[in-house]
mmCIF file of C-alpha atoms and ligand atoms in Angstrom:
data_model
loop_
_atom_site.group_PDB
_atom_site.id
_atom_site.type_symbol
_atom_site.label_atom_id
_atom_site.label_comp_id
_atom_site.label_asym_id
_atom_site.label_seq_id
_atom_site.Cartn_x
_atom_site.Cartn_y
_atom_site.Cartn_z
ATOM 1 C CA MET A 234 105.662 137.620 18.098
ATOM 2 C CA ALA A 235 106.714 134.025 18.812
ATOM 3 C CA ASP A 236 104.395 131.017 19.347
ATOM 4 C CA GLY A 237 101.370 133.286 19.630
ATOM 5 C CA HIS A 238 102.847 135.467 22.340
ATOM 6 C CA PRO A 239 104.982 138.605 22.179
ATOM 7 C CA THR A 240 108.753 138.264 22.457
ATOM 8 C CA TYR A 241 108.998 140.445 25.545
ATOM 9 C CA LEU A 242 107.126 141.400 28.672
ATOM 10 C CA TRP A 243 108.118 143.669 31.561
ATOM 11 C CA TRP A 244 108.588 142.121 34.987
ATOM 12 C CA LYS A 245 110.443 143.028 38.180
ATOM 13 C CA GLY A 246 111.690 146.306 36.828
ATOM 14 C CA GLU A 247 112.889 145.363 33.383
ATOM 15 C CA ARG A 248 111.945 144.137 29.953
ATOM 16 C CA ARG A 249 112.564 140.398 29.712
ATOM 17 C CA ARG A 250 112.025 137.603 27.258
ATOM 18 C CA TRP A 251 108.610 136.000 27.714
ATOM 19 C CA GLU A 252 110.062 132.563 28.563
ATOM 20 C CA GLU A 253 112.158 133.945 31.428
ATOM 21 C CA ALA A 254 109.184 135.218 33.430
ATOM 22 C CA THR A 255 108.133 132.277 35.594
ATOM 23 C CA VAL A 256 107.095 131.842 39.230
ATOM 24 C CA HIS A 257 106.913 128.692 41.333
ATOM 25 C CA VAL A 258 103.613 126.807 41.271
ATOM 26 C CA THR A 259 103.256 127.096 45.059
ATOM 27 C CA ASP A 260 102.837 130.844 44.569
ATOM 28 C CA LEU A 261 99.362 130.066 43.207
ATOM 29 C CA GLY A 262 96.798 131.130 45.733
ATOM 30 C CA TRP A 263 96.977 134.296 47.759
ATOM 31 C CA SER A 264 99.221 136.208 45.363
ATOM 32 C CA THR A 265 96.397 137.609 43.267
ATOM 33 C CA VAL A 266 93.572 137.983 45.792
ATOM 34 C CA GLY A 267 94.687 141.508 46.531
ATOM 35 C CA ALA A 268 96.157 142.084 43.081
ATOM 36 C CA VAL A 269 95.155 145.108 41.052
ATOM 37 C CA PHE A 270 95.552 145.649 37.355
ATOM 38 C CA GLU A 271 94.952 147.955 34.438
ATOM 39 C CA GLY A 272 93.521 147.303 31.020
ATOM 40 C CA ILE A 273 94.903 149.743 28.484
ATOM 41 C CA ARG A 274 94.529 149.711 24.740
ATOM 42 C CA ALA A 275 96.721 150.812 21.877
ATOM 43 C CA TYR A 276 95.316 151.356 18.393
ATOM 44 C CA TRP A 277 97.189 150.937 15.147
ATOM 45 C CA ASN A 278 96.818 153.628 12.513
ATOM 46 C CA PRO A 279 97.963 152.141 9.192
ATOM 47 C CA ASP A 280 97.998 155.511 7.380
ATOM 48 C CA ALA A 281 100.263 157.106 9.964
ATOM 49 C CA GLY A 282 102.246 153.864 10.479
ATOM 50 C CA GLU A 283 101.862 154.536 14.190
ATOM 51 C CA LEU A 284 100.413 152.970 17.292
ATOM 52 C CA PHE A 285 98.530 155.207 19.749
ATOM 53 C CA VAL A 286 97.979 154.336 23.421
ATOM 54 C CA PHE A 287 94.671 155.676 24.701
ATOM 55 C CA ARG A 288 94.770 157.760 27.896
ATOM 56 C CA LEU A 289 97.928 156.112 29.193
ATOM 57 C CA GLN A 290 98.468 158.658 31.945
ATOM 58 C CA GLU A 291 94.908 158.242 33.259
ATOM 59 C CA HIS A 292 95.259 154.451 33.308
ATOM 60 C CA LEU A 293 98.537 154.605 35.221
ATOM 61 C CA ASP A 294 97.046 157.139 37.635
ATOM 62 C CA ARG A 295 94.213 154.694 38.281
ATOM 63 C CA LEU A 296 96.740 151.882 38.827
ATOM 64 C CA VAL A 297 98.386 154.035 41.482
ATOM 65 C CA ARG A 298 95.011 154.655 43.134
ATOM 66 C CA SER A 299 94.170 150.942 43.007
ATOM 67 C CA MET A 300 97.521 150.056 44.595
ATOM 68 C CA LYS A 301 97.006 152.617 47.318
ATOM 69 C CA LEU A 302 93.579 151.240 48.208
ATOM 70 C CA VAL A 303 94.794 147.624 48.476
ATOM 71 C CA ARG A 304 97.944 148.797 50.262
ATOM 72 C CA LEU A 305 100.447 147.534 47.718
ATOM 73 C CA PRO A 306 103.553 149.728 47.629
ATOM 74 C CA LEU A 307 104.503 151.141 44.233
ATOM 75 C CA GLU A 308 108.229 150.716 43.666
ATOM 76 C CA TYR A 309 108.454 152.560 40.348
ATOM 77 C CA PRO A 310 107.653 156.126 39.363
ATOM 78 C CA VAL A 311 104.779 156.480 36.905
ATOM 79 C CA GLU A 312 107.224 157.922 34.355
ATOM 80 C CA ALA A 313 109.202 154.669 34.490
ATOM 81 C CA LEU A 314 106.043 152.647 33.872
ATOM 82 C CA THR A 315 105.098 154.890 30.963
ATOM 83 C CA GLU A 316 108.508 154.347 29.424
ATOM 84 C CA ALA A 317 108.347 150.595 30.154
ATOM 85 C CA ILE A 318 105.064 150.300 28.251
ATOM 86 C CA LEU A 319 106.255 152.298 25.256
ATOM 87 C CA ASP A 320 109.542 150.386 25.145
ATOM 88 C CA LEU A 321 107.675 147.072 25.333
ATOM 89 C CA LEU A 322 105.392 147.967 22.436
ATOM 90 C CA ARG A 323 108.390 149.031 20.349
ATOM 91 C CA ALA A 324 110.472 145.981 21.248
ATOM 92 C CA ASN A 325 107.561 143.683 20.378
ATOM 93 C CA GLU A 326 107.293 145.480 17.018
ATOM 94 C CA THR A 327 103.594 145.957 17.673
ATOM 95 C CA ARG A 328 101.681 146.782 14.516
ATOM 96 C CA GLY A 329 98.090 146.044 15.424
ATOM 97 C CA ASP A 330 95.472 146.841 18.051
ATOM 98 C CA THR A 331 96.845 145.723 21.405
ATOM 99 C CA TYR A 332 95.778 145.229 25.009
ATOM 100 C CA ILE A 333 98.316 146.232 27.652
ATOM 101 C CA ARG A 334 97.891 144.788 31.123
ATOM 102 C CA PRO A 335 99.938 145.971 34.090
ATOM 103 C CA LEU A 336 99.322 143.717 37.106
ATOM 104 C CA ALA A 337 100.493 144.490 40.635
ATOM 105 C CA TYR A 338 100.389 141.507 42.961
ATOM 106 C CA ALA A 339 101.780 140.245 46.263
ATOM 107 C CA ALA A 340 105.051 138.392 45.777
ATOM 108 C CA ASN A 341 106.524 135.672 47.985
ATOM 109 C CA THR A 342 103.201 134.305 49.183
ATOM 110 C CA SER A 343 104.296 130.688 48.840
ATOM 111 C CA GLY A 344 103.592 128.788 52.059
ATOM 112 C CA LYS A 345 102.030 131.816 53.693
ATOM 113 C CA ARG A 346 98.640 131.895 55.268
ATOM 114 C CA PHE A 347 95.921 134.404 54.612
ATOM 115 C CA ALA A 348 96.794 136.536 57.627
ATOM 116 C CA GLN A 349 100.534 136.459 56.964
ATOM 117 C CA ILE A 350 100.612 138.003 53.537
ATOM 118 C CA GLY A 351 103.047 140.870 53.540
ATOM 119 C CA ASN A 352 103.352 143.815 51.265
ATOM 120 C CA ASP A 353 106.007 142.579 48.832
ATOM 121 C CA ALA A 354 104.646 143.991 45.605
ATOM 122 C CA GLU A 355 105.651 142.831 42.168
ATOM 123 C CA LEU A 356 104.656 144.333 38.869
ATOM 124 C CA LEU A 357 104.126 142.619 35.547
ATOM 125 C CA ILE A 358 103.225 144.275 32.262
ATOM 126 C CA ASN A 359 102.251 142.127 29.330
ATOM 127 C CA THR A 360 100.664 142.791 25.980
ATOM 128 C CA SER A 361 98.407 140.806 23.684
ATOM 129 C CA ALA A 362 96.662 141.367 20.378
ATOM 130 C CA MET A 363 93.113 142.675 20.705
ATOM 131 C CA PRO A 364 91.528 143.814 17.442
ATOM 132 C CA SER A 365 88.923 146.545 17.754
ATOM 133 C CA HIS A 366 85.298 145.659 17.039
ATOM 134 C CA LEU A 367 84.273 149.283 16.510
ATOM 135 C CA LEU A 368 82.309 149.834 13.287
ATOM 136 C CA THR A 369 82.047 146.059 12.694
ATOM 137 C CA GLY A 370 78.324 145.917 13.519
ATOM 138 C CA LEU A 371 78.764 143.808 16.679
ATOM 139 C CA THR A 372 75.699 143.897 18.925
ATOM 140 C CA GLN A 373 74.824 142.060 22.144
ATOM 141 C CA THR A 374 71.854 141.074 24.276
ATOM 142 C CA ALA A 375 71.839 141.510 28.055
ATOM 143 C CA LYS A 376 70.155 140.063 31.107
ATOM 144 C CA VAL A 377 69.689 141.839 34.410
ATOM 145 C CA SER A 378 71.652 139.536 36.659
ATOM 146 C CA SER A 379 70.378 137.860 39.799
ATOM 147 C CA TRP A 380 73.813 138.704 41.253
ATOM 148 C CA ARG A 381 74.102 142.168 42.793
ATOM 149 C CA ARG A 382 77.180 144.300 42.176
ATOM 150 C CA ILE A 383 79.610 144.385 45.112
ATOM 151 C CA ALA A 384 79.003 147.456 47.244
ATOM 152 C CA ASP A 385 81.667 149.911 48.371
ATOM 153 C CA ASP A 386 81.277 148.724 51.972
ATOM 154 C CA VAL A 387 81.974 145.130 50.884
ATOM 155 C CA MET A 388 84.812 145.482 48.369
ATOM 156 C CA PRO A 389 85.981 148.547 46.454
ATOM 157 C CA PRO A 390 84.186 148.504 43.064
ATOM 158 C CA ARG A 391 85.845 151.745 41.929
ATOM 159 C CA ILE A 392 89.265 150.097 41.523
ATOM 160 C CA LYS A 393 90.518 147.219 39.423
ATOM 161 C CA ASN A 394 91.078 144.630 42.144
ATOM 162 C CA LEU A 395 91.177 141.151 40.587
ATOM 163 C CA SER A 396 88.965 139.743 43.344
ATOM 164 C CA ASN A 397 86.154 142.078 42.284
ATOM 165 C CA TYR A 398 86.010 140.223 38.993
ATOM 166 C CA ARG A 399 84.566 137.069 40.557
ATOM 167 C CA ASN A 400 81.383 139.074 40.972
ATOM 168 C CA GLY A 401 81.254 139.921 37.270
ATOM 169 C CA GLN A 402 82.278 136.409 36.242
ATOM 170 C CA LEU A 403 79.348 134.876 38.092
ATOM 171 C CA ALA A 404 76.964 137.321 36.460
ATOM 172 C CA GLY A 405 78.491 136.789 33.002
ATOM 173 C CA GLN A 406 78.342 133.000 33.309
ATOM 174 C CA GLU A 407 74.732 133.122 34.435
ATOM 175 C CA ALA A 408 73.812 135.387 31.510
ATOM 176 C CA ARG A 409 75.509 133.199 28.916
ATOM 177 C CA LEU A 410 74.019 129.977 30.296
ATOM 178 C CA ASP A 411 70.621 131.664 30.093
ATOM 179 C CA GLY A 412 71.179 132.547 26.437
ATOM 180 C CA TYR A 413 72.292 136.199 26.683
ATOM 181 C CA ASP A 414 75.633 137.747 25.715
ATOM 182 C CA THR A 415 76.223 139.824 28.823
ATOM 183 C CA ALA A 416 74.838 140.816 32.204
ATOM 184 C CA PHE A 417 73.776 144.042 33.892
ATOM 185 C CA LEU A 418 74.322 144.073 37.637
ATOM 186 C CA LEU A 419 72.183 146.133 39.984
ATOM 187 C CA ASP A 420 73.709 147.749 43.057
ATOM 188 C CA ALA A 421 72.689 147.061 46.647
ATOM 189 C CA GLN A 422 69.808 149.549 46.267
ATOM 190 C CA GLY A 423 68.490 147.771 43.182
ATOM 191 C CA LYS A 424 69.605 150.537 40.807
ATOM 192 C CA LEU A 425 71.721 149.866 37.721
ATOM 193 C CA ALA A 426 75.445 149.536 38.441
ATOM 194 C CA GLU A 427 77.372 148.134 35.463
ATOM 195 C CA ALA A 428 78.170 145.128 33.278
ATOM 196 C CA PRO A 429 80.888 142.574 34.215
ATOM 197 C CA GLY A 430 83.731 144.477 32.525
ATOM 198 C CA ALA A 431 82.061 147.601 31.243
ATOM 199 C CA CYS A 432 79.899 150.561 32.160
ATOM 200 C CA VAL A 433 76.382 150.995 30.848
ATOM 201 C CA MET A 434 74.840 154.021 29.132
ATOM 202 C CA LEU A 435 71.351 154.561 27.832
ATOM 203 C CA VAL A 436 69.607 157.136 25.699
ATOM 204 C CA ARG A 437 66.133 158.412 26.513
ATOM 205 C CA ASP A 438 64.573 161.335 24.652
ATOM 206 C CA GLY A 439 67.915 162.349 23.181
ATOM 207 C CA ARG A 440 69.734 162.488 26.531
ATOM 208 C CA LEU A 441 72.665 160.246 27.409
ATOM 209 C CA ILE A 442 72.146 158.768 30.887
ATOM 210 C CA THR A 443 74.575 156.720 32.966
ATOM 211 C CA PRO A 444 74.912 155.729 36.650
ATOM 212 C CA GLU A 445 77.095 157.952 38.824
ATOM 213 C CA VAL A 446 80.529 156.837 40.006
ATOM 214 C CA THR A 447 78.978 156.267 43.440
ATOM 215 C CA SER A 448 76.692 153.542 42.006
ATOM 216 C CA SER A 449 79.182 150.705 42.706
ATOM 217 C CA ILE A 450 80.927 151.064 39.353
ATOM 218 C CA LEU A 451 84.553 151.149 38.311
ATOM 219 C CA GLU A 452 85.923 154.663 37.802
ATOM 220 C CA SER A 453 85.932 154.006 34.075
ATOM 221 C CA ILE A 454 88.178 155.965 31.756
ATOM 222 C CA THR A 455 86.055 155.178 28.694
ATOM 223 C CA ARG A 456 82.904 156.335 30.471
ATOM 224 C CA ASP A 457 84.621 159.613 31.271
ATOM 225 C CA ALA A 458 85.841 160.003 27.666
ATOM 226 C CA LEU A 459 82.438 159.279 26.135
ATOM 227 C CA LEU A 460 80.672 161.748 28.430
ATOM 228 C CA ILE A 461 83.154 164.406 27.308
ATOM 229 C CA LEU A 462 82.804 163.497 23.619
ATOM 230 C CA ALA A 463 79.008 163.472 23.813
ATOM 231 C CA ARG A 464 78.799 166.794 25.632
ATOM 232 C CA GLU A 465 81.593 168.693 23.910
ATOM 233 C CA SER A 466 81.648 167.371 20.380
ATOM 234 C CA LEU A 467 78.158 166.051 19.738
ATOM 235 C CA GLY A 468 76.222 168.595 21.820
ATOM 236 C CA ILE A 469 74.278 165.839 23.583
ATOM 237 C CA GLU A 470 72.932 166.430 27.065
ATOM 238 C CA VAL A 471 74.598 164.085 29.532
ATOM 239 C CA VAL A 472 73.021 163.020 32.832
ATOM 240 C CA GLU A 473 74.804 161.085 35.583
ATOM 241 C CA ARG A 474 72.190 159.740 37.990
ATOM 242 C CA GLN A 475 70.677 156.609 39.471
ATOM 243 C CA VAL A 476 69.069 154.420 36.819
ATOM 244 C CA ASP A 477 66.079 152.166 37.436
ATOM 245 C CA ARG A 478 65.950 148.677 35.984
ATOM 246 C CA THR A 479 62.776 149.413 34.035
ATOM 247 C CA GLU A 480 64.387 152.429 32.381
ATOM 248 C CA LEU A 481 66.628 149.951 30.587
ATOM 249 C CA TYR A 482 63.588 148.255 29.082
ATOM 250 C CA LEU A 483 62.117 151.555 27.909
ATOM 251 C CA ALA A 484 65.345 153.136 26.671
ATOM 252 C CA ASP A 485 65.692 154.219 23.046
ATOM 253 C CA GLU A 486 69.312 153.047 22.992
ATOM 254 C CA VAL A 487 71.574 151.104 25.360
ATOM 255 C CA PHE A 488 75.282 150.336 25.066
ATOM 256 C CA THR A 489 78.145 149.122 27.196
ATOM 257 C CA CYS A 490 81.480 150.902 27.195
ATOM 258 C CA GLY A 491 84.977 150.193 28.402
ATOM 259 C CA THR A 492 88.497 149.541 27.261
ATOM 260 C CA ALA A 493 87.644 146.037 26.038
ATOM 261 C CA ALA A 494 83.961 146.692 25.331
ATOM 262 C CA GLU A 495 84.797 149.946 23.480
ATOM 263 C CA ILE A 496 81.200 150.794 22.546
ATOM 264 C CA THR A 497 79.000 147.706 22.268
ATOM 265 C CA PRO A 498 75.360 148.330 21.315
ATOM 266 C CA ILE A 499 72.847 146.330 23.367
ATOM 267 C CA VAL A 500 69.813 145.484 21.254
ATOM 268 C CA ALA A 501 67.713 143.671 23.876
ATOM 269 C CA VAL A 502 67.564 143.600 27.695
ATOM 270 C CA ASP A 503 65.655 140.726 29.342
ATOM 271 C CA ARG A 504 64.129 140.133 25.889
ATOM 272 C CA TYR A 505 62.735 143.641 25.642
ATOM 273 C CA ASP A 506 63.801 145.001 22.254
ATOM 274 C CA ILE A 507 65.815 148.190 22.440
ATOM 275 C CA GLY A 508 65.386 150.582 19.531
ATOM 276 C CA GLY A 509 63.809 147.936 17.316
ATOM 277 C CA GLY A 510 66.771 145.613 17.755
ATOM 278 C CA GLU A 511 69.218 147.947 15.974
ATOM 279 C CA PRO A 512 71.936 150.255 17.324
ATOM 280 C CA GLY A 513 70.508 153.773 17.615
ATOM 281 C CA PRO A 514 71.688 157.049 16.067
ATOM 282 C CA ILE A 515 73.423 158.490 19.144
ATOM 283 C CA THR A 516 75.279 155.220 19.726
ATOM 284 C CA ARG A 517 76.379 155.258 16.082
ATOM 285 C CA ARG A 518 77.596 158.864 16.191
ATOM 286 C CA LEU A 519 79.524 158.254 19.381
ATOM 287 C CA GLU A 520 81.019 155.059 17.996
ATOM 288 C CA ARG A 521 82.264 156.837 14.855
ATOM 289 C CA LEU A 522 83.804 159.712 16.804
ATOM 290 C CA PHE A 523 85.311 157.407 19.449
ATOM 291 C CA HIS A 524 86.842 155.235 16.734
ATOM 292 C CA ASP A 525 88.446 158.233 15.056
ATOM 293 C CA VAL A 526 89.765 159.579 18.355
ATOM 294 C CA LEU A 527 91.246 156.202 19.338
ATOM 295 C CA ARG A 528 92.853 155.492 16.012
ATOM 296 C CA GLY A 529 94.226 158.961 15.569
ATOM 297 C CA SER A 530 92.256 160.101 12.544
ATOM 298 C CA GLU A 531 90.533 162.873 14.546
ATOM 299 C CA ASP A 532 92.549 165.988 15.308
ATOM 300 C CA ARG A 533 90.767 166.851 18.525
ATOM 301 C CA TYR A 534 91.591 165.046 21.767
ATOM 302 C CA VAL A 535 95.167 164.515 20.624
ATOM 303 C CA HIS A 536 96.180 164.806 24.302
ATOM 304 C CA TRP A 537 94.434 161.463 24.938
ATOM 305 C CA ARG A 538 96.790 159.639 22.584
ATOM 306 C CA THR A 539 100.398 158.692 23.280
ATOM 307 C CA PRO A 540 102.233 157.876 20.035
ATOM 308 C CA VAL A 541 104.491 154.869 20.595
ATOM 309 C CA GLY A 542 107.058 155.543 17.896
ATOM 310 C CA VAL A 543 107.011 151.986 16.638
ATOM 311 C CA ALA A 544 109.394 152.847 13.811
ATOM 312 C CA ALA A 545 112.121 153.964 16.237
ATOM 313 C CA PRO A 546 115.050 151.538 16.669
ATOM 314 C CA VAL A 547 115.000 149.596 19.940
ATOM 315 C CA PRO A 548 118.136 148.608 21.830
ATOM 316 C CA ALA A 549 118.442 144.802 22.056
HETATM 317 N N1 PMP B 73 83.664 148.305 34.827
HETATM 318 C C1 PMP B 73 84.436 147.235 35.039
HETATM 319 C C2 PMP B 73 84.089 146.286 36.131
HETATM 320 C C3 PMP B 73 85.555 147.012 34.226
HETATM 321 O O1 PMP B 73 86.340 145.962 34.427
HETATM 322 C C4 PMP B 73 85.843 147.924 33.185
HETATM 323 C C5 PMP B 73 87.024 147.691 32.296
HETATM 324 N N2 PMP B 73 88.202 148.220 32.843
HETATM 325 C C6 PMP B 73 85.018 149.039 33.025
HETATM 326 C C7 PMP B 73 83.936 149.191 33.855
HETATM 327 C C8 PMP B 73 85.347 150.079 32.018
HETATM 328 O O2 PMP B 73 86.473 150.802 32.481
HETATM 329 P P1 PMP B 73 87.509 151.459 31.486
HETATM 330 O O3 PMP B 73 86.725 152.330 30.605
HETATM 331 O O4 PMP B 73 88.432 152.240 32.344
HETATM 332 O O5 PMP B 73 88.163 150.345 30.761
#
């Protein structure tokens, strides 16, 4: 770590020093309109002296799907990207919770017009510290946004295209200016879609309910993991279906989930109290189990964790 940033990042096929990775200012513009990215997290386990990347394979598989959909060619095999990420974490001597962001974008767009952008793809992977907020007691309030979630016949919500995020940004800004922490976006049919950077789950009568992947949501890896944990390990009935706005107001528990959001309890929606303003019991149980799975203190789901081997020597 130097000057608040890691020593290395990975760019154009190799690990490089942070300072070396620059592009010309005229590349600002079209280069990231079609860009796709991943948000991956690694968790530090102080007892094991090890860093664990959560569902690395699934994240890279989604990156490949995102690139396919926006027609960016992938120049590197997934195995090479896996190794690049592990090498980067080792070289940066990462000993704390970390966010890993691969970004595939169009290179050489300088001076080009919208219609001229070719398919030169470039790939950057950088890391930054991102401490977990699990088990810290963080809660949020939410507002149902006046912005609708982009629909699949407008832009592809199921992938991580950077342009999609303008939709969530507008909703998030509106919510914060109106005095809420986050936003819930409805889909084109007026049913619940998701939050700006997270999926939404609710509990009613002991059942865990969440919109289907056809409800204009990202194909979330955390959502998938939590549905498995709830069903398999906690014996909770899980229902994927359309969710009405008013169900949010009447829910016993509501939380957002995602790589960055982890599990974030929502204690009020549009100023309706949820569960008396406190995180509910199912949210708490899931949060505990998810924490232990992520950090590597739970023996099950070991296949979801890639140990980095931070103690291993790294070639200069
Ligand atoms: N929806 C959106 C729009 C997101 O950006 C994210 C974060 N990647 C999620 C949901 C949650 O997805 P994941 O669990 O794969 O991080």
